Backbone as numpy.savetxt, mean C-alpha at the origin, in Angstrom:
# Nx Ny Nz CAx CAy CAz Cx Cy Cz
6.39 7.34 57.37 6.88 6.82 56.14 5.77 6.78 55.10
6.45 6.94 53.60 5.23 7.04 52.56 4.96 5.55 52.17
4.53 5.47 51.41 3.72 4.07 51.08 4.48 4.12 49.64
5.47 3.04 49.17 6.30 3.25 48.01 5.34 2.86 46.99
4.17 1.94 47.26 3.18 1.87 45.74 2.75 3.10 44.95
3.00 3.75 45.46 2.45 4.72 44.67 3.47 5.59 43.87
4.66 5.67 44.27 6.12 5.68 44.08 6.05 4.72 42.30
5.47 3.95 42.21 6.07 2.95 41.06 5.16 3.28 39.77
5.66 3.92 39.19 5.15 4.03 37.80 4.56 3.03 36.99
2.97 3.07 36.51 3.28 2.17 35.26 2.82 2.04 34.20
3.80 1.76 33.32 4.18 2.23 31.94 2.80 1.90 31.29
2.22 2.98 30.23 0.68 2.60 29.62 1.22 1.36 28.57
-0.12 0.29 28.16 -0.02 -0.32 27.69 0.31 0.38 26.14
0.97 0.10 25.15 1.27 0.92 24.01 0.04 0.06 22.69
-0.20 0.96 22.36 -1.45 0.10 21.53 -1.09 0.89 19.98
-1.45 -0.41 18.69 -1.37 0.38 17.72 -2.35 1.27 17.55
-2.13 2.08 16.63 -3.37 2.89 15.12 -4.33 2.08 14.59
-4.34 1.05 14.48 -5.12 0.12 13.69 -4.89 -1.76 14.22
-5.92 -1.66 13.54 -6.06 -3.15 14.10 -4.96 -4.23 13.52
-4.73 -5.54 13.46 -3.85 -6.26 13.26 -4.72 -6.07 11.04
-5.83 -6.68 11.07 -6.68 -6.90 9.49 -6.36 -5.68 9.18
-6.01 -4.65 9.30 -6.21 -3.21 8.72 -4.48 -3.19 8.00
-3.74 -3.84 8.98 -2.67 -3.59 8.51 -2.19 -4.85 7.23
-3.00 -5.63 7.53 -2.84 -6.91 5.98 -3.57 -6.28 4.94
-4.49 -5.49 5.14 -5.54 -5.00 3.89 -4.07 -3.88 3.29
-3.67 -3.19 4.30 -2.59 -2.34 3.80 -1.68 -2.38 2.87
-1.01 -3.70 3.85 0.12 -4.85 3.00 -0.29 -5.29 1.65
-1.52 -5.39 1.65 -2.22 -6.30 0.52 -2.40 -4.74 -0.75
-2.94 -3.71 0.09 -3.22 -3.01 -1.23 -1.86 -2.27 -1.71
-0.89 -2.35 -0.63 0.58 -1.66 -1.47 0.59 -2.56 -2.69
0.59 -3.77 -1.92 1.32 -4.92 -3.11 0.55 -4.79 -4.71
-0.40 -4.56 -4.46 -1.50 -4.44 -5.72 -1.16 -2.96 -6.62
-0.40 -2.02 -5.91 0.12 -0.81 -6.51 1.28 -1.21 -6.98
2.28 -1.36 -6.28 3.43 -2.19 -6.77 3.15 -3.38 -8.31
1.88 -3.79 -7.82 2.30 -4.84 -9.21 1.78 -3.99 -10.45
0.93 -2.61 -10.23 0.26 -1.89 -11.46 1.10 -1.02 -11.75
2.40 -0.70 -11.38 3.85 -0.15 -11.85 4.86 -0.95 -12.50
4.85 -2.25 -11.49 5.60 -3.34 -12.74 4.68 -3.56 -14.02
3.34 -3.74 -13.90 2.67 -3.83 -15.45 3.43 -2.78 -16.09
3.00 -1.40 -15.73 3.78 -0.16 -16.50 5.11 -0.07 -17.30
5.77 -0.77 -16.84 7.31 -0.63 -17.55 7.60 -1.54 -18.54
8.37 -1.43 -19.12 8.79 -1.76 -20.46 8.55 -1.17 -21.39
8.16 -1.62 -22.52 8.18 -1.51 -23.55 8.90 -0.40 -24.35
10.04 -0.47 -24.20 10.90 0.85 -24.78 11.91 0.47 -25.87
12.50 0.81 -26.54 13.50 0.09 -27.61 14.79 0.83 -27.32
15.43 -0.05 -28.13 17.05 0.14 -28.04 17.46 1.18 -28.32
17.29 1.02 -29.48 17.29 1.80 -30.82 16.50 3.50 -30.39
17.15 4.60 -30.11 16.18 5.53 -29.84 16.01 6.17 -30.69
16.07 5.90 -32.22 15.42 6.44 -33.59 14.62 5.62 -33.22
13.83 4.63 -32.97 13.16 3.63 -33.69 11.69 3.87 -32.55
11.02 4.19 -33.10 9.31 4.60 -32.44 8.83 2.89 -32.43
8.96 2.56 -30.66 8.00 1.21 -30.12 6.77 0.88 -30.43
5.66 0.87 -31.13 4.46 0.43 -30.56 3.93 0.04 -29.66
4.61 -0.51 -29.08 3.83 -2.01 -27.91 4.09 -0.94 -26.30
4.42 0.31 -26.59 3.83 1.67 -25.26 2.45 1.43 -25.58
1.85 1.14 -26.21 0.46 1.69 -26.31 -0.26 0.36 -26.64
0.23 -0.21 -25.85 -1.24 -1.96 -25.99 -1.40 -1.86 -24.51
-2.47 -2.46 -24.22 -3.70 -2.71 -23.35 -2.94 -2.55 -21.86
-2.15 -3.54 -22.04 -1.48 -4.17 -20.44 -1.43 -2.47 -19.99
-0.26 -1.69 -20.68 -0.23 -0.42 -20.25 -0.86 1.05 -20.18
-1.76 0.63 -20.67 -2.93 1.89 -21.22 -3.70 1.85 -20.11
-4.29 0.38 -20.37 -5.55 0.03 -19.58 -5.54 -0.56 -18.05
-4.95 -1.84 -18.45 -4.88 -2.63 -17.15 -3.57 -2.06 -15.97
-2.77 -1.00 -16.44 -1.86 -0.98 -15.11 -2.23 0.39 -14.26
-3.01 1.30 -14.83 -3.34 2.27 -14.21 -4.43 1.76 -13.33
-5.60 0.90 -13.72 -6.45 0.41 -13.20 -6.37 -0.31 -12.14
-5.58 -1.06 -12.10 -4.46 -1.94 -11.32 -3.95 -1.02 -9.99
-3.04 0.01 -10.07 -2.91 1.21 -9.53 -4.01 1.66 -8.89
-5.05 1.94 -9.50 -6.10 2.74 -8.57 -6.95 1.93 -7.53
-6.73 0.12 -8.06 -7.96 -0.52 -7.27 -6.44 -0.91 -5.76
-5.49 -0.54 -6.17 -4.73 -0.65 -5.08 -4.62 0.51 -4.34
-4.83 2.02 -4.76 -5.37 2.99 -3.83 -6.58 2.83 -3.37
-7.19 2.10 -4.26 -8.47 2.08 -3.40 -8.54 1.36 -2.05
-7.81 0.09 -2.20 -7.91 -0.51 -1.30 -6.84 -0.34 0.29
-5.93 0.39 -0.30 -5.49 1.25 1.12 -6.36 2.57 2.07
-6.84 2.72 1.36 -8.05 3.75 2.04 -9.46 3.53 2.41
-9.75 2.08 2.21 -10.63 1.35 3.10 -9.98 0.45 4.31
-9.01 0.20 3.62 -7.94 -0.25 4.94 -7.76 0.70 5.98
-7.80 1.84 5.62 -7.34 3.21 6.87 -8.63 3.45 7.32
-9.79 3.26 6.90 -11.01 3.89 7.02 -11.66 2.30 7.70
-11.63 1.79 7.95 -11.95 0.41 8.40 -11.89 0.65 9.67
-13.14 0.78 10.24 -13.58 0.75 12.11 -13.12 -0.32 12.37
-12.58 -0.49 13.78 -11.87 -1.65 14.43 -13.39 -2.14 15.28
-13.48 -3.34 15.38 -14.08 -3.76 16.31 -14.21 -3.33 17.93
């Protein structure tokens, strides 16, 4: 007769890609892209004869692209982040 232990499979432990912090830095830098797209929107008028100004003040020029990039930035130190 065979010896059934050896008969019994067992299943590998399943491990993520990244560490548990890698995936909050993640969470954290979507959210920071997400909010430099809500800066982006608005300012459009009703009226589509009528030329807006307020496309072209700061919030949207300046601060939402910027906004945007420090949230790419920060997903790709999140991916690039050695695990302990």
């Amino acid at each position: 007769m065979k010896n059934n232990n050896n008969n019994v499979e067992q299943q590998p432990k399943q491990e993520f890609l990244f560490d548990g912090i890698n995936y909050k830095i993640l969470l954290i830098g979507i959210a920071v892209i997400a909010l430099g797209f809500i800066l982006m929107s608005g300012g459009g008028s009703k009226d589509p004869n009528v030329f807006n100004e307020e496309i072209f003040n700061f919030r949207r020029i300046r601060l939402a692209p910027t906004t945007v990039l420090i949230g790419f930035g920060i997903t790709i130190y999140s991916i690039f982040k050695k695990s302990k």
